[in-house]
Short mmCIF file of N, CA, C and O in Angstrom, two decimals:
data_model
loop_
_atom_site.label_atom_id
_atom_site.label_comp_id
_atom_site.label_asym_id
_atom_site.label_seq_id
_atom_site.Cartn_x
_atom_site.Cartn_y
_atom_site.Cartn_z
N UNK G 468 -3.17 -2.49 -11.05
CA UNK G 468 -2.10 -1.58 -11.38
C UNK G 468 -2.12 -0.38 -10.42
O UNK G 468 -1.07 0.04 -9.94
N UNK G 469 -3.29 0.15 -10.17
CA UNK G 469 -3.38 1.35 -9.32
C UNK G 469 -2.90 1.05 -7.90
O UNK G 469 -2.18 1.86 -7.31
N UNK G 470 -3.27 -0.10 -7.36
CA UNK G 470 -2.85 -0.46 -6.00
C UNK G 470 -1.33 -0.63 -5.95
O UNK G 470 -0.67 -0.20 -5.01
N UNK G 471 -0.76 -1.25 -6.98
CA UNK G 471 0.68 -1.43 -7.00
C UNK G 471 1.40 -0.09 -7.11
O UNK G 471 2.40 0.15 -6.42
N UNK G 472 0.90 0.79 -7.96
CA UNK G 472 1.51 2.12 -8.06
C UNK G 472 1.39 2.87 -6.74
O UNK G 472 2.34 3.53 -6.30
N UNK G 473 0.25 2.75 -6.08
CA UNK G 473 0.06 3.40 -4.78
C UNK G 473 1.07 2.86 -3.77
O UNK G 473 1.70 3.64 -3.04
N UNK G 474 1.23 1.55 -3.73
CA UNK G 474 2.18 0.95 -2.79
C UNK G 474 3.61 1.41 -3.10
O UNK G 474 4.38 1.70 -2.18
N UNK G 475 3.94 1.48 -4.37
CA UNK G 475 5.29 1.95 -4.75
C UNK G 475 5.51 3.39 -4.30
O UNK G 475 6.60 3.75 -3.83
N UNK G 476 4.50 4.21 -4.46
CA UNK G 476 4.64 5.61 -4.04
C UNK G 476 4.71 5.73 -2.52
O UNK G 476 5.44 6.57 -2.00
N UNK G 477 3.96 4.89 -1.81
CA UNK G 477 4.05 4.88 -0.35
C UNK G 477 5.45 4.46 0.09
O UNK G 477 6.01 5.03 1.04
N UNK G 478 6.02 3.50 -0.60
CA UNK G 478 7.40 3.09 -0.34
C UNK G 478 8.35 4.27 -0.58
O UNK G 478 9.22 4.55 0.25
N UNK G 479 8.16 4.97 -1.70
CA UNK G 479 9.04 6.09 -2.04
C UNK G 479 8.99 7.19 -0.97
O UNK G 479 10.03 7.74 -0.59
N UNK G 480 7.80 7.47 -0.48
CA UNK G 480 7.66 8.52 0.55
C UNK G 480 8.31 8.07 1.85
O UNK G 480 8.93 8.86 2.55
N UNK G 481 8.18 6.79 2.19
CA UNK G 481 8.81 6.28 3.41
C UNK G 481 10.33 6.35 3.32
O UNK G 481 11.00 6.64 4.30
N UNK G 482 10.86 6.10 2.13
CA UNK G 482 12.31 6.14 1.93
C UNK G 482 12.86 7.56 1.85
O UNK G 482 13.98 7.81 2.27
N UNK G 483 12.08 8.45 1.29
CA UNK G 483 12.51 9.83 1.08
C UNK G 483 11.33 10.75 1.37
O UNK G 483 10.62 11.12 0.44
N UNK G 484 11.09 11.06 2.64
CA UNK G 484 9.90 11.84 2.98
C UNK G 484 9.76 13.10 2.13
O UNK G 484 10.69 13.90 2.01
N UNK G 485 8.61 13.20 1.51
CA UNK G 485 8.30 14.32 0.65
C UNK G 485 6.80 14.54 0.67
O UNK G 485 6.05 13.64 1.08
N UNK G 486 6.37 15.68 0.27
CA UNK G 486 4.94 15.98 0.21
C UNK G 486 4.27 15.06 -0.81
O UNK G 486 4.72 14.98 -1.95
N UNK G 487 3.21 14.37 -0.41
CA UNK G 487 2.53 13.45 -1.34
C UNK G 487 2.05 14.15 -2.62
O UNK G 487 2.17 13.59 -3.71
N UNK G 488 1.54 15.35 -2.49
CA UNK G 488 1.06 16.08 -3.66
C UNK G 488 2.17 16.35 -4.66
O UNK G 488 1.99 16.18 -5.87
N UNK G 489 3.32 16.76 -4.16
CA UNK G 489 4.46 17.02 -5.03
C UNK G 489 4.93 15.74 -5.71
O UNK G 489 5.22 15.74 -6.91
N UNK G 490 4.99 14.65 -4.94
CA UNK G 490 5.42 13.37 -5.51
C UNK G 490 4.46 12.92 -6.61
O UNK G 490 4.88 12.50 -7.69
N UNK G 491 3.17 13.01 -6.35
CA UNK G 491 2.16 12.60 -7.33
C UNK G 491 2.24 13.46 -8.60
O UNK G 491 2.18 12.93 -9.71
N UNK G 492 2.40 14.74 -8.41
CA UNK G 492 2.49 15.64 -9.57
C UNK G 492 3.71 15.31 -10.41
O UNK G 492 3.64 15.22 -11.64
N UNK G 493 4.83 15.09 -9.74
CA UNK G 493 6.07 14.76 -10.45
C UNK G 493 5.95 13.39 -11.14
O UNK G 493 6.31 13.24 -12.30
N UNK G 494 5.43 12.40 -10.42
CA UNK G 494 5.34 11.04 -10.94
C UNK G 494 4.45 10.95 -12.17
O UNK G 494 4.77 10.24 -13.12
N UNK G 495 3.31 11.64 -12.12
CA UNK G 495 2.34 11.49 -13.20
C UNK G 495 2.40 12.60 -14.24
O UNK G 495 1.51 12.70 -15.08
N UNK G 496 3.48 13.36 -14.23
CA UNK G 496 3.75 14.28 -15.33
C UNK G 496 3.93 13.42 -16.58
O UNK G 496 4.69 12.44 -16.56
N UNK G 497 3.20 13.72 -17.63
CA UNK G 497 3.18 12.86 -18.83
C UNK G 497 4.58 12.59 -19.37
O UNK G 497 4.90 11.45 -19.74
N UNK G 498 5.42 13.61 -19.45
CA UNK G 498 6.76 13.42 -19.98
C UNK G 498 7.59 12.49 -19.09
O UNK G 498 8.27 11.59 -19.57
N UNK G 499 7.52 12.71 -17.79
CA UNK G 499 8.28 11.88 -16.86
C UNK G 499 7.74 10.45 -16.86
O UNK G 499 8.51 9.48 -16.94
N UNK G 500 6.44 10.30 -16.76
CA UNK G 500 5.83 8.97 -16.67
C UNK G 500 6.20 8.12 -17.88
O UNK G 500 6.48 6.93 -17.75
N UNK G 501 6.24 8.73 -19.05
CA UNK G 501 6.56 7.98 -20.27
C UNK G 501 7.99 7.43 -20.24
O UNK G 501 8.27 6.42 -20.88
N UNK G 502 8.88 8.06 -19.49
CA UNK G 502 10.26 7.57 -19.41
C UNK G 502 10.38 6.33 -18.52
O UNK G 502 11.38 5.63 -18.57
N UNK G 503 9.36 6.07 -17.72
CA UNK G 503 9.43 4.96 -16.76
C UNK G 503 9.19 3.60 -17.39
O UNK G 503 9.49 2.59 -16.77
N UNK G 504 8.66 3.56 -18.60
CA UNK G 504 8.38 2.28 -19.25
C UNK G 504 9.65 1.43 -19.36
O UNK G 504 9.58 0.21 -19.20
N UNK G 505 10.77 2.06 -19.57
CA UNK G 505 12.02 1.31 -19.66
C UNK G 505 12.35 0.63 -18.33
O UNK G 505 13.05 -0.39 -18.30
N UNK G 506 11.83 1.16 -17.24
CA UNK G 506 12.09 0.62 -15.90
C UNK G 506 11.21 -0.59 -15.59
O UNK G 506 11.66 -1.56 -14.99
N UNK G 507 9.92 -0.52 -16.00
CA UNK G 507 8.99 -1.57 -15.61
C UNK G 507 7.75 -1.52 -16.49
O UNK G 507 7.26 -0.44 -16.83
N UNK G 508 7.22 -2.68 -16.80
CA UNK G 508 6.04 -2.80 -17.66
C UNK G 508 4.80 -2.14 -17.06
O UNK G 508 3.89 -1.73 -17.79
N UNK G 509 4.75 -2.00 -15.75
CA UNK G 509 3.58 -1.39 -15.11
C UNK G 509 3.33 0.03 -15.61
O UNK G 509 2.21 0.53 -15.58
N UNK G 510 4.37 0.67 -16.13
CA UNK G 510 4.26 2.04 -16.61
C UNK G 510 3.85 2.12 -18.08
O UNK G 510 3.89 3.18 -18.68
N UNK G 511 3.46 0.99 -18.67
CA UNK G 511 3.10 0.98 -20.09
C UNK G 511 1.81 1.73 -20.37
O UNK G 511 1.60 2.20 -21.48
N UNK G 512 0.94 1.84 -19.37
CA UNK G 512 -0.32 2.55 -19.53
C UNK G 512 -0.44 3.58 -18.43
O UNK G 512 -0.22 3.27 -17.25
N UNK G 513 -0.81 4.78 -18.80
CA UNK G 513 -1.03 5.81 -17.78
C UNK G 513 -2.34 5.53 -17.05
O UNK G 513 -3.31 5.10 -17.67
N UNK G 514 -2.37 5.79 -15.76
CA UNK G 514 -3.60 5.58 -15.01
C UNK G 514 -4.72 6.51 -15.50
O UNK G 514 -4.47 7.64 -15.91
N UNK G 515 -5.94 6.00 -15.42
CA UNK G 515 -7.12 6.81 -15.76
C UNK G 515 -7.35 7.84 -14.65
O UNK G 515 -6.72 7.78 -13.59
N UNK G 516 -8.27 8.73 -14.87
CA UNK G 516 -8.62 9.74 -13.86
C UNK G 516 -9.09 9.04 -12.58
O UNK G 516 -8.69 9.42 -11.48
N UNK G 517 -9.92 8.02 -12.72
CA UNK G 517 -10.42 7.28 -11.56
C UNK G 517 -9.27 6.62 -10.81
O UNK G 517 -9.21 6.66 -9.58
N UNK G 518 -8.34 6.01 -11.54
CA UNK G 518 -7.18 5.38 -10.91
C UNK G 518 -6.28 6.41 -10.23
O UNK G 518 -5.78 6.17 -9.13
N UNK G 519 -6.09 7.56 -10.87
CA UNK G 519 -5.28 8.62 -10.26
C UNK G 519 -5.91 9.12 -8.97
O UNK G 519 -5.20 9.38 -7.99
N UNK G 520 -7.23 9.26 -8.97
CA UNK G 520 -7.92 9.68 -7.75
C UNK G 520 -7.71 8.66 -6.63
O UNK G 520 -7.44 9.03 -5.49
N UNK G 521 -7.83 7.39 -6.98
CA UNK G 521 -7.62 6.30 -6.01
C UNK G 521 -6.18 6.34 -5.49
O UNK G 521 -5.94 6.30 -4.27
N UNK G 522 -5.22 6.42 -6.39
CA UNK G 522 -3.81 6.45 -6.00
C UNK G 522 -3.54 7.65 -5.09
O UNK G 522 -2.88 7.53 -4.05
N UNK G 523 -4.05 8.81 -5.47
CA UNK G 523 -3.85 10.03 -4.67
C UNK G 523 -4.43 9.88 -3.28
O UNK G 523 -3.80 10.29 -2.28
N UNK G 524 -5.61 9.31 -3.20
CA UNK G 524 -6.26 9.13 -1.90
C UNK G 524 -5.45 8.18 -1.01
O UNK G 524 -5.25 8.45 0.18
N UNK G 525 -4.96 7.10 -1.59
CA UNK G 525 -4.14 6.14 -0.83
C UNK G 525 -2.85 6.79 -0.35
O UNK G 525 -2.50 6.74 0.83
N UNK G 526 -2.13 7.41 -1.27
CA UNK G 526 -0.81 7.97 -0.93
C UNK G 526 -0.94 9.06 0.13
O UNK G 526 -0.20 9.06 1.12
N UNK G 527 -1.89 9.96 -0.04
CA UNK G 527 -2.09 11.02 0.95
C UNK G 527 -2.52 10.44 2.29
O UNK G 527 -2.04 10.86 3.35
N UNK G 528 -3.41 9.45 2.25
CA UNK G 528 -3.91 8.85 3.49
C UNK G 528 -2.85 8.07 4.23
O UNK G 528 -2.75 8.15 5.46
N UNK G 529 -2.05 7.30 3.51
CA UNK G 529 -0.98 6.54 4.15
C UNK G 529 0.04 7.50 4.75
O UNK G 529 0.53 7.28 5.87
N UNK G 530 0.33 8.58 4.06
CA UNK G 530 1.26 9.59 4.58
C UNK G 530 0.70 10.20 5.87
O UNK G 530 1.39 10.29 6.88
N UNK G 531 -0.57 10.57 5.83
CA UNK G 531 -1.21 11.21 6.99
C UNK G 531 -1.34 10.27 8.18
O UNK G 531 -1.22 10.68 9.33
N UNK G 532 -1.59 9.00 7.93
CA UNK G 532 -1.83 8.03 9.00
C UNK G 532 -0.65 7.07 9.21
O UNK G 532 -0.85 5.97 9.75
N UNK G 533 0.54 7.47 8.80
CA UNK G 533 1.71 6.57 8.84
C UNK G 533 1.95 5.97 10.22
O UNK G 533 2.14 4.76 10.35
N UNK G 534 1.95 6.78 11.26
CA UNK G 534 2.24 6.27 12.60
C UNK G 534 1.15 5.29 13.05
O UNK G 534 1.46 4.24 13.63
N UNK G 535 -0.10 5.60 12.77
CA UNK G 535 -1.20 4.70 13.11
C UNK G 535 -1.05 3.36 12.40
O UNK G 535 -1.19 2.29 13.01
N UNK G 536 -0.74 3.40 11.11
CA UNK G 536 -0.60 2.18 10.33
C UNK G 536 0.61 1.38 10.77
O UNK G 536 0.55 0.14 10.84
N UNK G 537 1.70 2.06 11.11
CA UNK G 537 2.87 1.36 11.66
C UNK G 537 2.49 0.62 12.94
O UNK G 537 2.92 -0.51 13.17
N UNK G 538 1.68 1.26 13.76
CA UNK G 538 1.22 0.64 15.00
C UNK G 538 0.42 -0.62 14.75
O UNK G 538 0.58 -1.63 15.46
N UNK G 539 -0.45 -0.59 13.73
CA UNK G 539 -1.22 -1.78 13.39
C UNK G 539 -0.31 -2.90 12.88
O UNK G 539 -0.50 -4.07 13.22
N UNK G 540 0.67 -2.54 12.07
CA UNK G 540 1.60 -3.57 11.58
C UNK G 540 2.32 -4.20 12.76
O UNK G 540 2.43 -5.42 12.86
N UNK G 541 2.80 -3.38 13.67
CA UNK G 541 3.49 -3.89 14.85
C UNK G 541 2.56 -4.78 15.69
O UNK G 541 2.95 -5.86 16.13
N UNK G 542 1.32 -4.36 15.85
CA UNK G 542 0.34 -5.10 16.66
C UNK G 542 0.04 -6.49 16.09
O UNK G 542 -0.09 -7.46 16.83
N UNK G 543 -0.09 -6.58 14.77
CA UNK G 543 -0.50 -7.84 14.14
C UNK G 543 0.66 -8.67 13.59
O UNK G 543 0.44 -9.73 13.02
N UNK G 544 1.86 -8.22 13.79
CA UNK G 544 3.05 -8.95 13.30
C UNK G 544 3.55 -9.90 14.36
O UNK G 544 4.61 -9.69 14.95
N UNK G 545 2.81 -10.94 14.60
CA UNK G 545 3.16 -11.93 15.62
C UNK G 545 4.45 -12.64 15.22
O UNK G 545 4.56 -13.21 14.15
N UNK G 546 5.44 -12.55 16.11
CA UNK G 546 6.70 -13.25 15.87
C UNK G 546 7.69 -12.50 14.99
O UNK G 546 8.77 -13.01 14.73
N UNK G 547 7.32 -11.33 14.50
CA UNK G 547 8.23 -10.54 13.67
C UNK G 547 8.39 -9.17 14.32
O UNK G 547 7.41 -8.51 14.64
N UNK G 548 9.61 -8.74 14.49
CA UNK G 548 9.85 -7.38 14.96
C UNK G 548 9.68 -6.44 13.77
O UNK G 548 10.02 -6.78 12.64
N UNK G 549 9.16 -5.25 14.03
CA UNK G 549 8.88 -4.29 12.96
C UNK G 549 10.11 -4.05 12.10
O UNK G 549 10.03 -3.99 10.88
N UNK G 550 11.28 -3.94 12.72
CA UNK G 550 12.50 -3.67 11.98
C UNK G 550 12.92 -4.80 11.05
O UNK G 550 13.71 -4.59 10.13
N UNK G 551 12.39 -5.99 11.27
CA UNK G 551 12.72 -7.15 10.42
C UNK G 551 11.90 -7.16 9.13
O UNK G 551 12.25 -7.84 8.17
N UNK G 552 10.80 -6.45 9.12
CA UNK G 552 9.88 -6.48 7.98
C UNK G 552 10.44 -5.59 6.87
O UNK G 552 10.82 -4.45 7.12
N UNK G 553 10.46 -6.11 5.66
CA UNK G 553 11.00 -5.32 4.55
C UNK G 553 10.15 -4.07 4.33
O UNK G 553 8.94 -4.06 4.60
N UNK G 554 10.78 -3.05 3.83
CA UNK G 554 10.07 -1.78 3.58
C UNK G 554 9.01 -1.96 2.49
O UNK G 554 7.99 -1.29 2.50
N UNK G 555 9.26 -2.85 1.57
CA UNK G 555 8.26 -3.14 0.53
C UNK G 555 7.02 -3.76 1.15
O UNK G 555 5.89 -3.35 0.86
N UNK G 556 7.22 -4.74 2.04
CA UNK G 556 6.09 -5.38 2.72
C UNK G 556 5.32 -4.36 3.55
O UNK G 556 4.08 -4.37 3.56
N UNK G 557 6.03 -3.47 4.22
CA UNK G 557 5.38 -2.44 5.03
C UNK G 557 4.53 -1.54 4.13
O UNK G 557 3.37 -1.24 4.45
N UNK G 558 5.06 -1.12 2.99
CA UNK G 558 4.30 -0.24 2.08
C UNK G 558 3.04 -0.94 1.57
O UNK G 558 1.97 -0.34 1.51
N UNK G 559 3.17 -2.21 1.23
CA UNK G 559 2.02 -2.97 0.74
C UNK G 559 0.96 -3.08 1.85
O UNK G 559 -0.22 -2.84 1.61
N UNK G 560 1.39 -3.41 3.06
CA UNK G 560 0.43 -3.56 4.16
C UNK G 560 -0.22 -2.25 4.53
O UNK G 560 -1.43 -2.19 4.79
N UNK G 561 0.54 -1.16 4.54
CA UNK G 561 -0.05 0.15 4.85
C UNK G 561 -1.12 0.53 3.83
O UNK G 561 -2.15 1.09 4.19
N UNK G 562 -0.85 0.24 2.57
CA UNK G 562 -1.81 0.54 1.52
C UNK G 562 -3.14 -0.14 1.80
O UNK G 562 -4.20 0.49 1.78
N UNK G 563 -3.10 -1.43 2.09
CA UNK G 563 -4.33 -2.19 2.34
C UNK G 563 -4.96 -1.78 3.66
O UNK G 563 -6.19 -1.65 3.75
N UNK G 564 -4.17 -1.56 4.68
CA UNK G 564 -4.74 -1.16 5.96
C UNK G 564 -5.48 0.16 5.85
O UNK G 564 -6.56 0.33 6.43
N UNK G 565 -4.93 1.08 5.09
CA UNK G 565 -5.63 2.34 4.87
C UNK G 565 -6.96 2.10 4.17
O UNK G 565 -7.98 2.66 4.54
N UNK G 566 -6.95 1.23 3.16
CA UNK G 566 -8.18 0.92 2.45
C UNK G 566 -9.24 0.32 3.39
O UNK G 566 -10.40 0.71 3.36
N UNK G 567 -8.82 -0.63 4.22
CA UNK G 567 -9.75 -1.28 5.14
C UNK G 567 -10.35 -0.26 6.11
O UNK G 567 -11.55 -0.27 6.36
N UNK G 568 -9.52 0.62 6.62
CA UNK G 568 -9.98 1.58 7.63
C UNK G 568 -10.75 2.77 7.05
O UNK G 568 -11.70 3.24 7.67
N UNK G 569 -10.32 3.26 5.89
CA UNK G 569 -10.82 4.54 5.43
C UNK G 569 -11.49 4.53 4.05
O UNK G 569 -11.93 5.58 3.58
N UNK G 570 -11.56 3.39 3.42
CA UNK G 570 -12.17 3.32 2.09
C UNK G 570 -13.20 2.18 2.06
O UNK G 570 -12.94 1.12 1.51
N UNK G 571 -14.35 2.41 2.65
CA UNK G 571 -15.35 1.34 2.74
C UNK G 571 -15.87 0.86 1.39
O UNK G 571 -16.43 -0.23 1.29
N UNK G 572 -15.65 1.65 0.34
CA UNK G 572 -16.09 1.25 -0.99
C UNK G 572 -15.19 0.18 -1.61
O UNK G 572 -15.53 -0.41 -2.63
N UNK G 573 -14.04 -0.09 -0.99
CA UNK G 573 -13.12 -1.13 -1.47
C UNK G 573 -13.31 -2.37 -0.61
O UNK G 573 -13.11 -2.32 0.61
N UNK G 574 -13.72 -3.49 -1.21
CA UNK G 574 -13.90 -4.72 -0.43
C UNK G 574 -12.58 -5.19 0.19
O UNK G 574 -11.55 -5.26 -0.49
N UNK G 575 -12.62 -5.49 1.48
CA UNK G 575 -11.41 -5.90 2.20
C UNK G 575 -10.73 -7.09 1.52
O UNK G 575 -9.52 -7.09 1.32
N UNK G 576 -11.51 -8.12 1.21
CA UNK G 576 -10.94 -9.33 0.63
C UNK G 576 -10.25 -9.02 -0.70
O UNK G 576 -9.17 -9.54 -0.98
N UNK G 577 -10.85 -8.18 -1.52
CA UNK G 577 -10.24 -7.83 -2.81
C UNK G 577 -8.92 -7.09 -2.59
O UNK G 577 -7.93 -7.35 -3.28
N UNK G 578 -8.90 -6.18 -1.64
CA UNK G 578 -7.67 -5.43 -1.35
C UNK G 578 -6.57 -6.37 -0.85
O UNK G 578 -5.42 -6.27 -1.29
N UNK G 579 -6.93 -7.28 0.05
CA UNK G 579 -5.94 -8.21 0.59
C UNK G 579 -5.43 -9.15 -0.49
O UNK G 579 -4.21 -9.36 -0.62
N UNK G 580 -6.33 -9.72 -1.26
CA UNK G 580 -5.91 -10.65 -2.33
C UNK G 580 -5.01 -9.96 -3.33
O UNK G 580 -4.00 -10.52 -3.78
N UNK G 581 -5.34 -8.74 -3.69
CA UNK G 581 -4.52 -7.98 -4.62
C UNK G 581 -3.13 -7.70 -4.02
O UNK G 581 -2.11 -7.82 -4.70
N UNK G 582 -3.11 -7.35 -2.75
CA UNK G 582 -1.83 -7.08 -2.08
C UNK G 582 -0.95 -8.31 -2.06
O UNK G 582 0.27 -8.21 -2.26
N UNK G 583 -1.55 -9.47 -1.82
CA UNK G 583 -0.78 -10.72 -1.81
C UNK G 583 -0.19 -10.97 -3.19
O UNK G 583 0.98 -11.36 -3.31
N UNK G 584 -0.97 -10.74 -4.24
CA UNK G 584 -0.45 -10.93 -5.60
C UNK G 584 0.68 -9.95 -5.90
O UNK G 584 1.68 -10.32 -6.53
N UNK G 585 0.54 -8.72 -5.46
CA UNK G 585 1.62 -7.73 -5.64
C UNK G 585 2.86 -8.18 -4.88
O UNK G 585 3.98 -8.15 -5.40
N UNK G 586 2.67 -8.62 -3.64
CA UNK G 586 3.80 -9.05 -2.80
C UNK G 586 4.57 -10.20 -3.44
O UNK G 586 5.80 -10.28 -3.30
N UNK G 587 3.87 -11.08 -4.13
CA UNK G 587 4.54 -12.22 -4.77
C UNK G 587 5.59 -11.77 -5.79
O UNK G 587 6.53 -12.51 -6.07
N UNK G 588 5.44 -10.58 -6.34
CA UNK G 588 6.40 -10.06 -7.31
C UNK G 588 7.67 -9.55 -6.65
O UNK G 588 8.70 -9.43 -7.31
N UNK G 589 7.60 -9.22 -5.36
CA UNK G 589 8.71 -8.55 -4.70
C UNK G 589 9.29 -9.30 -3.51
O UNK G 589 10.41 -9.00 -3.08
N UNK G 590 8.53 -10.23 -2.94
CA UNK G 590 8.91 -10.83 -1.67
C UNK G 590 9.04 -12.35 -1.76
O UNK G 590 8.54 -12.96 -2.69
N UNK G 591 9.67 -12.92 -0.75
CA UNK G 591 9.81 -14.37 -0.64
C UNK G 591 8.45 -14.98 -0.27
O UNK G 591 7.60 -14.28 0.29
N UNK G 592 8.26 -16.26 -0.54
CA UNK G 592 7.00 -16.90 -0.14
C UNK G 592 6.70 -16.75 1.36
O UNK G 592 5.56 -16.58 1.76
N UNK G 593 7.74 -16.82 2.19
CA UNK G 593 7.54 -16.65 3.64
C UNK G 593 6.97 -15.26 3.95
O UNK G 593 6.03 -15.13 4.75
N UNK G 594 7.51 -14.25 3.31
CA UNK G 594 7.04 -12.88 3.56
C UNK G 594 5.63 -12.69 3.00
O UNK G 594 4.81 -12.01 3.61
N UNK G 595 5.34 -13.29 1.86
CA UNK G 595 3.99 -13.20 1.29
C UNK G 595 2.98 -13.81 2.25
O UNK G 595 1.92 -13.22 2.51
N UNK G 596 3.30 -14.97 2.82
CA UNK G 596 2.41 -15.61 3.80
C UNK G 596 2.25 -14.72 5.03
O UNK G 596 1.15 -14.60 5.58
N UNK G 597 3.33 -14.12 5.45
CA UNK G 597 3.29 -13.20 6.59
C UNK G 597 2.36 -12.03 6.30
O UNK G 597 1.50 -11.69 7.12
N UNK G 598 2.50 -11.41 5.14
CA UNK G 598 1.66 -10.28 4.75
C UNK G 598 0.19 -10.70 4.76
O UNK G 598 -0.67 -10.00 5.30
N UNK G 599 -0.10 -11.84 4.16
CA UNK G 599 -1.47 -12.35 4.11
C UNK G 599 -2.02 -12.55 5.53
O UNK G 599 -3.16 -12.16 5.81
N UNK G 600 -1.23 -13.13 6.39
CA UNK G 600 -1.67 -13.37 7.77
C UNK G 600 -1.92 -12.09 8.54
O UNK G 600 -2.93 -11.95 9.24
N UNK G 601 -1.00 -11.16 8.42
CA UNK G 601 -1.15 -9.87 9.12
C UNK G 601 -2.39 -9.14 8.63
O UNK G 601 -3.20 -8.66 9.42
N UNK G 602 -2.54 -9.06 7.32
CA UNK G 602 -3.69 -8.33 6.77
C UNK G 602 -5.01 -9.01 7.10
O UNK G 602 -6.00 -8.33 7.41
N UNK G 603 -5.05 -10.33 7.06
CA UNK G 603 -6.27 -11.05 7.41
C UNK G 603 -6.65 -10.83 8.87
O UNK G 603 -7.81 -10.53 9.18
N UNK G 604 -5.68 -10.96 9.77
CA UNK G 604 -5.93 -10.75 11.20
C UNK G 604 -6.35 -9.31 11.46
O UNK G 604 -7.30 -9.05 12.23
N UNK G 605 -5.68 -8.38 10.83
CA UNK G 605 -6.00 -6.96 10.98
C UNK G 605 -7.43 -6.68 10.53
O UNK G 605 -8.21 -6.07 11.26
N UNK G 606 -7.79 -7.14 9.34
CA UNK G 606 -9.12 -6.86 8.80
C UNK G 606 -10.21 -7.46 9.69
O UNK G 606 -11.21 -6.80 9.99
N UNK G 607 -10.01 -8.69 10.13
CA UNK G 607 -11.01 -9.34 11.00
C UNK G 607 -11.15 -8.59 12.32
O UNK G 607 -12.25 -8.27 12.75
N UNK G 608 -10.04 -8.31 12.97
CA UNK G 608 -10.07 -7.68 14.29
C UNK G 608 -10.59 -6.25 14.23
O UNK G 608 -11.39 -5.84 15.07
N UNK G 609 -10.15 -5.49 13.26
CA UNK G 609 -10.57 -4.09 13.18
C UNK G 609 -12.03 -3.97 12.78
O UNK G 609 -12.72 -3.06 13.22
N UNK G 610 -12.53 -4.86 11.95
CA UNK G 610 -13.95 -4.85 11.60
C UNK G 610 -14.80 -5.18 12.82
O UNK G 610 -15.84 -4.59 13.05
N UNK G 611 -14.33 -6.15 13.64
CA UNK G 611 -15.05 -6.49 14.86
C UNK G 611 -15.10 -5.30 15.80
O UNK G 611 -16.12 -5.01 16.40
N UNK G 612 -13.96 -4.59 15.92
CA UNK G 612 -13.89 -3.44 16.80
C UNK G 612 -14.83 -2.33 16.32
O UNK G 612 -15.55 -1.74 17.11
N UNK G 613 -14.84 -2.08 15.02
CA UNK G 613 -15.69 -1.04 14.45
C UNK G 613 -17.17 -1.41 14.62
O UNK G 613 -18.01 -0.57 14.91
N UNK G 614 -17.48 -2.70 14.47
CA UNK G 614 -18.87 -3.16 14.57
C UNK G 614 -19.28 -3.45 16.01
O UNK G 614 -20.40 -3.89 16.23
N UNK G 615 -18.38 -3.24 16.96
CA UNK G 615 -18.70 -3.45 18.36
C UNK G 615 -18.83 -4.90 18.77
O UNK G 615 -19.50 -5.22 19.75
N UNK G 616 -18.23 -5.79 18.04
CA UNK G 616 -18.33 -7.22 18.36
C UNK G 616 -17.26 -7.63 19.35
O UNK G 616 -16.28 -7.02 19.55
#
């Protein structure tokens, strides 16, 4: 749930650039958050403190590293032009790429598998396969680079 909420917020910031702190404060205001249940079942439970910390870290980090993450998407998107990739897919991939690069406490495989499951709710099977391929190639290549292999 936390990863999906983070990806949704990253999407929202990409669509309507705003300060991540302001967006998070507005989104998780108890009164406002409770109204979202009518929109989607994901809002049936408020995130815990730990989940909010995770979401905040992702959203702020993706915002701060947006250009870098866009570059990685472009680099690993073999056969797809960046402009062809849906904004939802971009938000999902940025979320995981940030985790791989800046959150060593999150296992890469778990982040990628979760992202693929989230993508299945929003994207076509072709796009889900694309996301999986991009994230897998990215994680392997960037880990090799970091480890000097």
